[in-house]
Coordinates of C-alpha atoms in Angstrom, one line a residue:
M621 CA 155.8 5.4 156.9
K622 CA 153.1 4.1 155.8
L623 CA 151.3 7.3 154.5
S624 CA 154.9 7.6 152.5
S625 CA 154.9 4.7 151.3
I626 CA 151.1 4.6 149.9
L627 CA 151.8 7.8 148.7
F628 CA 154.7 6.8 146.2
G629 CA 153.2 3.3 145.5
D630 CA 150.1 5.5 144.3
L631 CA 152.4 7.8 142.2
A632 CA 154.2 4.7 140.4
D633 CA 151.2 3.3 139.4
L634 CA 150.5 6.8 137.8
Y635 CA 153.4 6.6 136.2
Q636 CA 153.1 3.0 135.1
D637 CA 149.3 3.0 134.3
S638 CA 150.6 5.6 131.1
R639 CA 153.4 2.7 130.1
I640 CA 150.5 -0.1 129.8
E641 CA 148.5 1.6 128.3
D642 CA 151.2 1.9 125.1
A643 CA 152.3 -1.3 125.9
H644 CA 148.4 -1.7 125.1
Q645 CA 148.4 0.3 122.0
N646 CA 151.6 -1.2 120.5
S647 CA 150.3 -4.2 120.9
Q648 CA 146.8 -3.6 119.3
V649 CA 149.3 -1.9 116.4
A650 CA 151.0 -4.7 115.7
A651 CA 148.0 -7.1 116.0
S652 CA 146.3 -5.1 113.2
S653 CA 149.7 -5.3 111.5
A654 CA 149.9 -9.0 111.6
T655 CA 145.6 -9.6 110.2
I656 CA 147.0 -7.4 107.4
N657 CA 150.4 -8.9 106.3
R658 CA 148.3 -12.2 106.8
V659 CA 145.2 -10.8 104.4
Q660 CA 147.9 -9.5 101.5
L661 CA 149.9 -13.3 101.9
A662 CA 146.7 -15.1 101.6
Q663 CA 145.7 -12.9 98.5
L664 CA 149.5 -13.1 97.0
T665 CA 148.8 -16.9 97.7
D666 CA 145.9 -17.1 95.7
A667 CA 147.1 -15.2 93.0
I668 CA 150.0 -17.7 92.1
E669 CA 147.7 -20.7 92.8
K670 CA 145.4 -19.1 89.8
K671 CA 148.6 -18.2 87.6
F672 CA 150.1 -21.7 88.2
S673 CA 146.5 -23.2 87.3
D674 CA 146.5 -20.5 84.4
L675 CA 150.2 -22.1 83.3
E676 CA 148.8 -25.8 83.5
K677 CA 145.8 -25.2 81.4
Q678 CA 148.1 -23.0 78.5
N679 CA 151.1 -25.8 79.0
A680 CA 147.9 -28.4 78.5
V681 CA 146.7 -26.7 75.4
V682 CA 149.8 -26.5 73.9
S683 CA 150.8 -30.0 74.3
L684 CA 147.8 -31.4 72.9
L685 CA 148.2 -28.7 69.8
L686 CA 152.0 -30.2 69.5
L687 CA 150.9 -33.8 69.7
K688 CA 148.9 -33.2 66.7
L689 CA 151.2 -31.3 64.6
F690 CA 153.6 -34.5 65.2
N691 CA 150.7 -36.7 64.5
L692 CA 149.9 -35.1 61.1
L693 CA 153.9 -34.7 60.4
L694 CA 154.7 -38.4 61.5
K695 CA 152.1 -39.4 58.6
E696 CA 153.6 -36.7 55.6
H697 CA 157.3 -36.9 56.8
P698 CA 158.5 -40.0 58.7
Q699 CA 162.0 -39.3 58.4
K700 CA 161.6 -35.5 59.4
A701 CA 159.4 -36.8 62.5
A702 CA 162.0 -39.5 63.5
T703 CA 164.8 -36.7 63.5
I704 CA 162.4 -34.4 65.9
Q705 CA 161.8 -37.3 68.1
S706 CA 165.5 -38.3 68.7
E707 CA 166.2 -34.7 69.1
I708 CA 163.7 -34.6 71.5
Q709 CA 164.6 -37.9 73.4
A710 CA 168.4 -36.3 73.5
A711 CA 167.3 -32.8 74.9
L712 CA 165.1 -34.9 77.9
S713 CA 168.3 -36.9 78.6
I714 CA 170.4 -34.4 79.5
K715 CA 171.1 -34.0 82.3
P716 CA 169.6 -31.2 84.8
S717 CA 172.4 -29.2 85.8
T718 CA 172.7 -28.3 82.2
D719 CA 171.3 -24.3 81.2
A720 CA 168.1 -24.8 79.1
T721 CA 168.9 -21.9 77.6
N722 CA 172.1 -23.0 75.8
L723 CA 170.4 -26.0 74.8
L724 CA 167.4 -24.1 73.2
R725 CA 170.1 -22.1 71.8
R726 CA 171.8 -25.1 70.5
S727 CA 168.7 -26.2 68.9
L728 CA 168.3 -22.9 67.4
Q729 CA 171.7 -22.9 65.9
L730 CA 172.8 -19.5 68.0
P731 CA 176.0 -19.2 69.8
E732 CA 176.2 -20.5 73.3
V733 CA 176.4 -18.0 76.3
P734 CA 179.7 -17.9 78.2
K735 CA 179.6 -19.3 81.5
P736 CA 180.5 -16.4 84.2
T737 CA 183.9 -17.3 85.7
N738 CA 184.4 -17.6 89.3
R739 CA 185.9 -14.5 90.3
V740 CA 186.0 -15.0 94.2
H741 CA 188.4 -12.7 95.5
K742 CA 190.0 -13.2 98.8
K743 CA 189.7 -11.1 101.6
P744 CA 193.3 -10.0 102.3
Q745 CA 194.8 -10.9 105.6
M746 CA 197.3 -9.1 107.6
K747 CA 200.5 -10.9 108.3
P748 CA 202.7 -10.6 111.5
S749 CA 205.9 -8.5 110.3
P750 CA 209.0 -10.6 110.7
R751 CA 211.3 -9.8 113.7
P752 CA 214.2 -8.0 112.9
R753 CA 217.0 -10.2 114.1
S754 CA 219.3 -8.4 116.3
Q755 CA 223.0 -8.9 115.5
S756 CA 225.3 -9.6 118.7

């Protein structure tokens, strides 16, 4: 009895050794994939942060340019500058839910893009058929 249990135990260990090695290899593959994903995510994060930084610099340059142009316009054409200032104030006072492209289209005197209609179709449902009434 003892010999057979030892023999079967050794056979079971041999069978489980290959499964343990397979699990170990799978865990190593998963760990290396996770490392690769982590590195790629860090690279993407750095690229996005750099693009945001570049965009902020470009916005600052454009803002300074617009400010200088507006000050020049204010000195030479104060009435046109006042109308531009009122248009800017009106644009800034619009609710955030308003589409920005429509605002730009209106200021450029282009036709507005129609809003898409809400075409949600409900799934048809089966209704039980009425039972025929028996006439007695």
